[in-house]
mmCIF file of C-alpha atoms in Angstrom:
data_model
loop_
_atom_site.group_PDB
_atom_site.id
_atom_site.type_symbol
_atom_site.label_atom_id
_atom_site.label_comp_id
_atom_site.label_asym_id
_atom_site.label_seq_id
_atom_site.Cartn_x
_atom_site.Cartn_y
_atom_site.Cartn_z
ATOM 1 C CA UNK A 1 -32.781 -35.549 26.586
ATOM 2 C CA UNK A 2 -34.889 -33.265 28.713
ATOM 3 C CA UNK A 3 -31.793 -31.526 29.960
ATOM 4 C CA UNK A 4 -30.523 -31.078 26.398
ATOM 5 C CA UNK A 5 -33.916 -29.623 25.326
ATOM 6 C CA UNK A 6 -33.897 -27.218 28.221
ATOM 7 C CA UNK A 7 -30.359 -26.183 27.390
ATOM 8 C CA UNK A 8 -31.350 -25.588 23.746
ATOM 9 C CA UNK A 9 -34.281 -23.397 24.756
ATOM 10 C CA UNK A 10 -32.047 -21.392 27.042
ATOM 11 C CA UNK A 11 -29.506 -20.953 24.288
ATOM 12 C CA UNK A 12 -32.181 -19.700 21.908
ATOM 13 C CA UNK A 13 -33.413 -17.195 24.474
ATOM 14 C CA UNK A 14 -29.986 -15.621 24.726
ATOM 15 C CA UNK A 15 -28.780 -13.263 22.000
ATOM 16 C CA UNK A 16 -25.194 -12.802 20.907
ATOM 17 C CA UNK A 17 -24.603 -10.269 23.692
ATOM 18 C CA UNK A 18 -25.669 -12.747 26.350
ATOM 19 C CA UNK A 19 -28.932 -10.969 27.179
ATOM 20 C CA UNK A 20 -32.099 -13.028 27.338
ATOM 21 C CA UNK A 21 -35.427 -11.996 25.814
ATOM 22 C CA UNK A 22 -36.947 -11.011 29.155
ATOM 23 C CA UNK A 23 -34.079 -8.613 29.851
ATOM 24 C CA UNK A 24 -34.407 -7.080 26.391
ATOM 25 C CA UNK A 25 -38.114 -6.572 26.898
ATOM 26 C CA UNK A 26 -37.509 -4.973 30.293
ATOM 27 C CA UNK A 27 -34.939 -2.595 28.796
ATOM 28 C CA UNK A 28 -37.397 -1.604 26.072
ATOM 29 C CA UNK A 29 -40.017 -0.834 28.722
ATOM 30 C CA UNK A 30 -37.517 1.247 30.696
ATOM 31 C CA UNK A 31 -36.458 3.177 27.584
ATOM 32 C CA UNK A 32 -40.088 3.792 26.700
ATOM 33 C CA UNK A 33 -40.839 5.073 30.193
ATOM 34 C CA UNK A 34 -37.720 7.238 30.173
ATOM 35 C CA UNK A 35 -38.630 8.755 26.797
ATOM 36 C CA UNK A 36 -42.204 9.383 27.937
ATOM 37 C CA UNK A 37 -40.943 11.084 31.111
ATOM 38 C CA UNK A 38 -38.501 13.199 29.104
ATOM 39 C CA UNK A 39 -41.229 14.230 26.670
ATOM 40 C CA UNK A 40 -43.596 15.063 29.522
ATOM 41 C CA UNK A 41 -40.929 17.168 31.232
ATOM 42 C CA UNK A 42 -40.167 18.972 27.962
ATOM 43 C CA UNK A 43 -43.847 19.800 27.371
ATOM 44 C CA UNK A 44 -44.228 20.957 30.975
ATOM 45 C CA UNK A 45 -41.113 23.121 30.681
ATOM 46 C CA UNK A 46 -42.244 24.712 27.430
ATOM 47 C CA UNK A 47 -45.717 25.520 28.793
ATOM 48 C CA UNK A 48 -44.313 26.823 32.084
ATOM 49 C CA UNK A 49 -41.862 29.109 30.296
ATOM 50 C CA UNK A 50 -44.500 30.257 27.811
ATOM 51 C CA UNK A 51 -46.930 31.370 30.504
ATOM 52 C CA UNK A 52 -44.090 32.734 32.613
ATOM 53 C CA UNK A 53 -43.078 34.966 29.690
ATOM 54 C CA UNK A 54 -46.668 36.110 29.136
ATOM 55 C CA UNK A 55 -47.082 37.019 32.810
ATOM 56 C CA UNK A 56 -43.666 38.678 32.867
ATOM 57 C CA UNK A 57 -44.618 40.868 29.926
ATOM 58 C CA UNK A 58 -47.877 41.809 31.647
ATOM 59 C CA UNK A 59 -45.902 42.855 34.733
ATOM 60 C CA UNK A 60 -44.214 45.558 32.644
ATOM 61 C CA UNK A 61 -47.604 46.972 31.728
ATOM 62 C CA UNK A 62 -48.634 47.021 35.401
ATOM 63 C CA UNK A 63 -45.419 48.863 36.284
ATOM 64 C CA UNK A 64 -45.978 51.388 33.479
ATOM 65 C CA UNK A 65 -49.524 51.974 34.725
ATOM 66 C CA UNK A 66 -48.243 52.730 38.233
ATOM 67 C CA UNK A 67 -45.456 55.015 36.987
ATOM 68 C CA UNK A 68 -47.779 56.969 34.684
ATOM 69 C CA UNK A 69 -50.724 57.404 37.051
ATOM 70 C CA UNK A 70 -49.167 57.578 40.520
ATOM 71 C CA UNK A 71 -46.071 59.022 42.135
ATOM 72 C CA UNK A 72 -44.295 55.716 42.632
ATOM 73 C CA UNK A 73 -40.592 55.538 43.410
ATOM 74 C CA UNK A 74 -38.735 52.797 41.518
ATOM 75 C CA UNK A 75 -36.856 51.521 44.565
ATOM 76 C CA UNK A 76 -40.104 51.409 46.575
ATOM 77 C CA UNK A 77 -41.794 49.357 43.878
ATOM 78 C CA UNK A 78 -38.811 47.013 43.608
ATOM 79 C CA UNK A 79 -38.580 46.439 47.378
ATOM 80 C CA UNK A 80 -42.322 46.063 47.914
ATOM 81 C CA UNK A 81 -42.647 43.754 44.912
ATOM 82 C CA UNK A 82 -39.881 41.462 46.142
ATOM 83 C CA UNK A 83 -41.070 41.368 49.748
ATOM 84 C CA UNK A 84 -44.692 40.593 48.839
ATOM 85 C CA UNK A 85 -43.675 38.025 46.212
ATOM 86 C CA UNK A 86 -41.175 36.428 48.591
ATOM 87 C CA UNK A 87 -43.798 36.150 51.333
ATOM 88 C CA UNK A 88 -46.264 34.535 48.915
ATOM 89 C CA UNK A 89 -43.557 32.051 47.941
ATOM 90 C CA UNK A 90 -42.789 31.380 51.619
ATOM 91 C CA UNK A 91 -46.449 30.647 52.405
ATOM 92 C CA UNK A 92 -46.639 28.214 49.494
ATOM 93 C CA UNK A 93 -43.348 26.538 50.472
ATOM 94 C CA UNK A 94 -44.353 26.115 54.117
ATOM 95 C CA UNK A 95 -47.668 24.570 53.080
ATOM 96 C CA UNK A 96 -45.869 21.716 51.280
ATOM 97 C CA UNK A 97 -43.947 19.098 53.226
ATOM 98 C CA UNK A 98 -41.460 18.387 50.440
ATOM 99 C CA UNK A 99 -40.733 22.079 49.862
ATOM 100 C CA UNK A 100 -40.282 22.652 53.591
ATOM 101 C CA UNK A 101 -37.659 19.932 53.693
ATOM 102 C CA UNK A 102 -35.940 21.289 50.583
ATOM 103 C CA UNK A 103 -35.845 24.793 52.065
ATOM 104 C CA UNK A 104 -34.194 23.524 55.247
ATOM 105 C CA UNK A 105 -31.653 21.510 53.231
ATOM 106 C CA UNK A 106 -30.877 24.535 51.046
ATOM 107 C CA UNK A 107 -30.351 26.899 53.980
ATOM 108 C CA UNK A 108 -28.125 24.401 55.802
ATOM 109 C CA UNK A 109 -25.855 23.613 52.834
ATOM 110 C CA UNK A 110 -23.131 26.284 52.791
ATOM 111 C CA UNK A 111 -22.112 25.796 49.182
ATOM 112 C CA UNK A 112 -25.687 26.053 47.922
ATOM 113 C CA UNK A 113 -26.443 29.043 50.156
ATOM 114 C CA UNK A 114 -23.513 30.822 48.482
ATOM 115 C CA UNK A 115 -25.081 30.110 45.084
ATOM 116 C CA UNK A 116 -28.409 31.421 46.397
ATOM 117 C CA UNK A 117 -26.812 34.678 47.580
ATOM 118 C CA UNK A 118 -25.131 35.253 44.205
ATOM 119 C CA UNK A 119 -28.408 34.412 42.436
ATOM 120 C CA UNK A 120 -30.295 36.905 44.621
ATOM 121 C CA UNK A 121 -27.785 39.712 44.049
ATOM 122 C CA UNK A 122 -26.835 39.340 40.400
ATOM 123 C CA UNK A 123 -29.988 37.627 39.159
ATOM 124 C CA UNK A 124 -33.138 38.731 40.991
ATOM 125 C CA UNK A 125 -31.995 42.143 42.248
ATOM 126 C CA UNK A 126 -30.139 43.227 39.109
ATOM 127 C CA UNK A 127 -32.936 42.053 36.836
ATOM 128 C CA UNK A 128 -35.814 43.545 38.801
ATOM 129 C CA UNK A 129 -34.208 46.929 39.390
ATOM 130 C CA UNK A 130 -32.917 47.166 35.829
ATOM 131 C CA UNK A 131 -36.250 46.156 34.326
ATOM 132 C CA UNK A 132 -38.402 48.502 36.419
ATOM 133 C CA UNK A 133 -36.025 51.417 35.810
ATOM 134 C CA UNK A 134 -36.007 50.671 32.074
ATOM 135 C CA UNK A 135 -39.820 50.656 32.084
ATOM 136 C CA UNK A 136 -39.814 54.062 33.774
ATOM 137 C CA UNK A 137 -37.268 55.534 31.353
ATOM 138 C CA UNK A 138 -38.728 53.987 28.163
ATOM 139 C CA UNK A 139 -41.888 51.852 28.085
ATOM 140 C CA UNK A 140 -42.904 48.285 28.890
ATOM 141 C CA UNK A 141 -42.411 46.940 25.361
ATOM 142 C CA UNK A 142 -38.981 48.484 24.798
ATOM 143 C CA UNK A 143 -37.719 47.489 28.263
ATOM 144 C CA UNK A 144 -38.879 43.924 27.708
ATOM 145 C CA UNK A 145 -37.234 43.640 24.296
ATOM 146 C CA UNK A 146 -33.940 45.008 25.646
ATOM 147 C CA UNK A 147 -34.111 42.441 28.428
ATOM 148 C CA UNK A 148 -34.409 39.689 25.797
ATOM 149 C CA UNK A 149 -30.819 40.388 24.785
ATOM 150 C CA UNK A 150 -30.055 37.988 27.625
ATOM 151 C CA UNK A 151 -30.115 35.213 25.036
ATOM 152 C CA UNK A 152 -27.018 36.616 23.325
ATOM 153 C CA UNK A 153 -25.258 36.693 26.699
ATOM 154 C CA UNK A 154 -26.305 33.124 27.457
ATOM 155 C CA UNK A 155 -25.080 32.052 24.020
ATOM 156 C CA UNK A 156 -21.682 33.705 24.596
ATOM 157 C CA UNK A 157 -21.448 32.033 28.003
ATOM 158 C CA UNK A 158 -22.269 28.653 26.485
ATOM 159 C CA UNK A 159 -19.614 29.103 23.790
ATOM 160 C CA UNK A 160 -16.946 30.073 26.313
ATOM 161 C CA UNK A 161 -17.860 27.224 28.615
ATOM 162 C CA UNK A 162 -17.816 24.707 25.753
ATOM 163 C CA UNK A 163 -14.672 26.288 24.272
ATOM 164 C CA UNK A 164 -16.141 26.573 20.810
ATOM 165 C CA UNK A 165 -16.741 29.320 18.276
ATOM 166 C CA UNK A 166 -20.294 30.576 17.656
ATOM 167 C CA UNK A 167 -22.160 28.735 14.934
ATOM 168 C CA UNK A 168 -23.293 30.613 11.824
ATOM 169 C CA UNK A 169 -26.864 30.853 13.121
ATOM 170 C CA UNK A 170 -25.586 32.189 16.422
ATOM 171 C CA UNK A 171 -23.450 34.814 14.678
ATOM 172 C CA UNK A 172 -26.457 35.859 12.574
ATOM 173 C CA UNK A 173 -28.448 36.129 15.799
ATOM 174 C CA UNK A 174 -25.911 38.527 17.317
ATOM 175 C CA UNK A 175 -26.092 40.735 14.212
ATOM 176 C CA UNK A 176 -29.896 40.784 14.440
ATOM 177 C CA UNK A 177 -29.732 41.590 18.156
ATOM 178 C CA UNK A 178 -27.453 44.554 17.522
ATOM 179 C CA UNK A 179 -29.645 45.710 14.630
ATOM 180 C CA UNK A 180 -32.768 45.494 16.785
ATOM 181 C CA UNK A 181 -31.157 47.426 19.619
ATOM 182 C CA UNK A 182 -29.945 50.064 17.141
ATOM 183 C CA UNK A 183 -33.468 50.534 15.735
ATOM 184 C CA UNK A 184 -34.945 50.834 19.222
ATOM 185 C CA UNK A 185 -32.272 53.277 20.334
ATOM 186 C CA UNK A 186 -32.193 55.571 17.287
ATOM 187 C CA UNK A 187 -35.449 54.953 15.400
ATOM 188 C CA UNK A 188 -33.304 54.248 12.330
ATOM 189 C CA UNK A 189 -31.656 57.674 12.425
ATOM 190 C CA UNK A 190 -28.095 57.555 13.811
ATOM 191 C CA UNK A 191 -28.247 61.255 14.730
ATOM 192 C CA UNK A 192 -31.328 60.727 16.864
ATOM 193 C CA UNK A 193 -31.540 58.752 20.097
ATOM 194 C CA UNK A 194 -35.127 57.503 20.195
ATOM 195 C CA UNK A 195 -34.847 56.359 23.807
ATOM 196 C CA UNK A 196 -32.746 57.922 26.560
ATOM 197 C CA UNK A 197 -29.199 56.652 26.848
ATOM 198 C CA UNK A 198 -29.969 55.869 30.483
ATOM 199 C CA UNK A 199 -32.914 53.734 29.384
ATOM 200 C CA UNK A 200 -30.773 51.802 26.910
ATOM 201 C CA UNK A 201 -28.030 51.264 29.485
ATOM 202 C CA UNK A 202 -30.326 50.134 32.278
ATOM 203 C CA UNK A 203 -32.196 47.884 29.841
ATOM 204 C CA UNK A 204 -28.900 46.110 29.129
ATOM 205 C CA UNK A 205 -28.357 45.821 32.896
ATOM 206 C CA UNK A 206 -31.751 44.092 33.113
ATOM 207 C CA UNK A 207 -30.609 41.716 30.366
ATOM 208 C CA UNK A 208 -27.455 40.867 32.343
ATOM 209 C CA UNK A 209 -29.613 40.144 35.387
ATOM 210 C CA UNK A 210 -31.969 37.958 33.346
ATOM 211 C CA UNK A 211 -29.011 35.989 31.958
ATOM 212 C CA UNK A 212 -27.645 35.497 35.473
ATOM 213 C CA UNK A 213 -31.059 34.271 36.605
ATOM 214 C CA UNK A 214 -30.912 31.523 33.989
ATOM 215 C CA UNK A 215 -27.257 30.561 34.464
ATOM 216 C CA UNK A 216 -26.415 30.892 38.177
ATOM 217 C CA UNK A 217 -29.055 28.619 39.786
ATOM 218 C CA UNK A 218 -28.866 25.856 37.143
ATOM 219 C CA UNK A 219 -27.027 23.505 39.517
ATOM 220 C CA UNK A 220 -29.308 23.898 42.539
ATOM 221 C CA UNK A 221 -32.677 24.005 40.758
ATOM 222 C CA UNK A 222 -32.917 20.210 40.274
ATOM 223 C CA UNK A 223 -31.952 19.638 43.924
ATOM 224 C CA UNK A 224 -34.461 21.942 45.609
ATOM 225 C CA UNK A 225 -37.113 22.881 43.040
ATOM 226 C CA UNK A 226 -38.056 26.110 41.300
ATOM 227 C CA UNK A 227 -40.364 27.423 44.048
ATOM 228 C CA UNK A 228 -37.812 27.012 46.838
ATOM 229 C CA UNK A 229 -34.882 28.522 44.912
ATOM 230 C CA UNK A 230 -36.865 31.385 43.362
ATOM 231 C CA UNK A 231 -38.869 32.182 46.499
ATOM 232 C CA UNK A 232 -35.910 32.201 48.877
ATOM 233 C CA UNK A 233 -33.877 34.242 46.395
ATOM 234 C CA UNK A 234 -36.708 36.738 45.981
ATOM 235 C CA UNK A 235 -37.278 37.112 49.730
ATOM 236 C CA UNK A 236 -33.552 37.439 50.476
ATOM 237 C CA UNK A 237 -33.173 40.127 47.821
ATOM 238 C CA UNK A 238 -36.253 41.935 49.150
ATOM 239 C CA UNK A 239 -34.972 41.950 52.732
ATOM 240 C CA UNK A 240 -31.551 43.287 51.715
ATOM 241 C CA UNK A 241 -32.936 46.029 49.459
ATOM 242 C CA UNK A 242 -35.495 47.040 52.097
ATOM 243 C CA UNK A 243 -32.702 47.517 54.626
ATOM 244 C CA UNK A 244 -30.704 49.536 52.096
ATOM 245 C CA UNK A 245 -33.394 51.772 50.570
ATOM 246 C CA UNK A 246 -35.969 52.146 53.407
ATOM 247 C CA UNK A 247 -39.071 52.000 51.165
ATOM 248 C CA UNK A 248 -41.341 53.067 54.032
ATOM 249 C CA UNK A 249 -39.877 56.566 53.601
ATOM 250 C CA UNK A 250 -41.281 56.801 50.062
ATOM 251 C CA UNK A 251 -44.759 55.311 50.441
ATOM 252 C CA UNK A 252 -46.913 56.264 47.431
ATOM 253 C CA UNK A 253 -50.516 57.412 47.644
ATOM 254 C CA UNK A 254 -52.390 54.595 45.899
ATOM 255 C CA UNK A 255 -56.129 54.185 45.523
ATOM 256 C CA UNK A 256 -57.937 50.885 45.038
ATOM 257 C CA UNK A 257 -56.950 50.584 41.396
ATOM 258 C CA UNK A 258 -53.338 51.423 42.211
ATOM 259 C CA UNK A 259 -53.090 48.762 44.916
ATOM 260 C CA UNK A 260 -54.839 46.320 42.606
ATOM 261 C CA UNK A 261 -52.219 46.928 39.907
ATOM 262 C CA UNK A 262 -49.459 46.505 42.486
ATOM 263 C CA UNK A 263 -50.754 43.188 43.799
ATOM 264 C CA UNK A 264 -51.239 41.882 40.261
ATOM 265 C CA UNK A 265 -47.653 42.929 39.573
ATOM 266 C CA UNK A 266 -46.392 41.174 42.721
ATOM 267 C CA UNK A 267 -48.509 38.007 42.574
ATOM 268 C CA UNK A 268 -48.820 37.383 38.828
ATOM 269 C CA UNK A 269 -45.981 39.388 37.288
ATOM 270 C CA UNK A 270 -43.409 38.351 39.887
ATOM 271 C CA UNK A 271 -44.351 35.315 41.971
ATOM 272 C CA UNK A 272 -46.123 33.314 39.274
ATOM 273 C CA UNK A 273 -43.992 34.535 36.354
ATOM 274 C CA UNK A 274 -40.635 33.871 38.034
ATOM 275 C CA UNK A 275 -41.781 30.500 39.383
ATOM 276 C CA UNK A 276 -42.958 29.323 35.970
ATOM 277 C CA UNK A 277 -39.876 30.622 34.177
ATOM 278 C CA UNK A 278 -37.473 28.978 36.613
ATOM 279 C CA UNK A 279 -39.437 25.734 36.299
ATOM 280 C CA UNK A 280 -38.826 26.024 32.562
ATOM 281 C CA UNK A 281 -35.082 26.549 33.132
ATOM 282 C CA UNK A 282 -35.081 23.428 35.303
ATOM 283 C CA UNK A 283 -36.980 21.291 32.774
ATOM 284 C CA UNK A 284 -35.620 22.416 29.396
ATOM 285 C CA UNK A 285 -32.436 24.376 30.153
ATOM 286 C CA UNK A 286 -31.526 28.049 30.138
ATOM 287 C CA UNK A 287 -31.140 28.424 26.359
ATOM 288 C CA UNK A 288 -34.491 26.904 25.413
ATOM 289 C CA UNK A 289 -36.215 28.691 28.297
ATOM 290 C CA UNK A 290 -34.833 31.999 27.044
ATOM 291 C CA UNK A 291 -36.158 31.153 23.590
ATOM 292 C CA UNK A 292 -39.700 30.416 24.751
ATOM 293 C CA UNK A 293 -39.534 33.426 27.076
ATOM 294 C CA UNK A 294 -39.430 35.753 24.082
ATOM 295 C CA UNK A 295 -43.197 35.729 24.142
ATOM 296 C CA UNK A 296 -42.569 38.337 26.867
ATOM 297 C CA UNK A 297 -41.967 41.355 24.583
ATOM 298 C CA UNK A 298 -45.019 40.433 22.522
ATOM 299 C CA UNK A 299 -47.119 40.230 25.693
ATOM 300 C CA UNK A 300 -45.695 43.519 26.993
ATOM 301 C CA UNK A 301 -46.207 45.333 23.693
ATOM 302 C CA UNK A 302 -49.763 44.065 23.184
ATOM 303 C CA UNK A 303 -50.927 44.723 26.750
ATOM 304 C CA UNK A 304 -49.152 48.085 26.811
ATOM 305 C CA UNK A 305 -50.876 49.139 23.577
ATOM 306 C CA UNK A 306 -54.302 47.890 24.745
ATOM 307 C CA UNK A 307 -54.209 49.074 28.373
ATOM 308 C CA UNK A 308 -52.009 52.178 28.177
ATOM 309 C CA UNK A 309 -52.417 53.229 24.543
ATOM 310 C CA UNK A 310 -48.666 53.080 23.887
ATOM 311 C CA UNK A 311 -47.896 53.796 20.223
ATOM 312 C CA UNK A 312 -45.006 52.010 18.537
ATOM 313 C CA UNK A 313 -43.409 53.350 15.353
ATOM 314 C CA UNK A 314 -42.341 51.220 12.402
ATOM 315 C CA UNK A 315 -38.658 51.280 13.482
ATOM 316 C CA UNK A 316 -39.794 50.097 16.932
ATOM 317 C CA UNK A 317 -41.726 47.206 15.385
ATOM 318 C CA UNK A 318 -38.773 46.380 13.117
ATOM 319 C CA UNK A 319 -36.506 46.359 16.179
ATOM 320 C CA UNK A 320 -38.894 44.013 17.997
ATOM 321 C CA UNK A 321 -38.951 41.733 14.950
ATOM 322 C CA UNK A 322 -35.137 41.627 14.669
ATOM 323 C CA UNK A 323 -34.673 40.611 18.276
ATOM 324 C CA UNK A 324 -37.465 38.014 18.208
ATOM 325 C CA UNK A 325 -36.026 36.466 15.011
ATOM 326 C CA UNK A 326 -32.618 36.534 16.700
ATOM 327 C CA UNK A 327 -34.001 34.462 19.566
ATOM 328 C CA UNK A 328 -35.296 31.755 17.241
ATOM 329 C CA UNK A 329 -32.039 31.674 15.304
ATOM 330 C CA UNK A 330 -29.769 31.330 18.317
ATOM 331 C CA UNK A 331 -31.783 28.726 20.220
#
């Protein structure tokens, strides 16, 4: 009888799939923990990307300040910015045991080193040079908005990779992106180019670099972490460009305020901004990170207007609005 009672209890504790109550409870706990971890990672990614975009936009204002008030060569600023930012990253990486191990693993894995080299060349270098040159030729706000066209490029890449046609919202986003670029370039008058053709072209180059920054390192970011990938890419790009352009031959004459603006640009607008943005790419993906990163043109425009007194016309503002709406539509 006792055996039969025990057998009945056991039968009742097993559902039709053959899983007992304890196993079901354990699976519920695991799902709950997994959902909580996913939500935490999503919140962290959104906040990291948000502040990364804000700091990135502020970096454009710092660059504009240096270009307008000092004789600063663009290649010098790019090289010095990357070297200083890369060294800051290296100090942080070497101070952490886990990051040190990840850096060694990255540099000793041939396949991942190849990804790092491509990321440095077509992501970091192309984006930084294009962005700084666009700031010089236009202004911080316009250069930042042009760079945000990266989202269209990422969307096209995603469609090609998934072998699907763009959705209606994505198509509407492309139209808005083109309309915004048109307003920025012509001021609404097709016979008038409101910004130099060189500025428009190099701004699109910056957008290509920004898209590559989001797409190329996607596979190695989870393996090594945002700081290791971004820092090593930044330092590698800085070393190569320093050897190519010899920035010591074009040293600017900076006073205390000038050096202060440079170090804010390197530490906050490069090191911190890139690290936070790449953490966002790691946590929430390139498309969503690009979406949240559109706080960048707002930050650049606001800080540029407050600090430098940059005046934006109504067509400029309409162009900003078109591209920002485009970002929300295509995400």
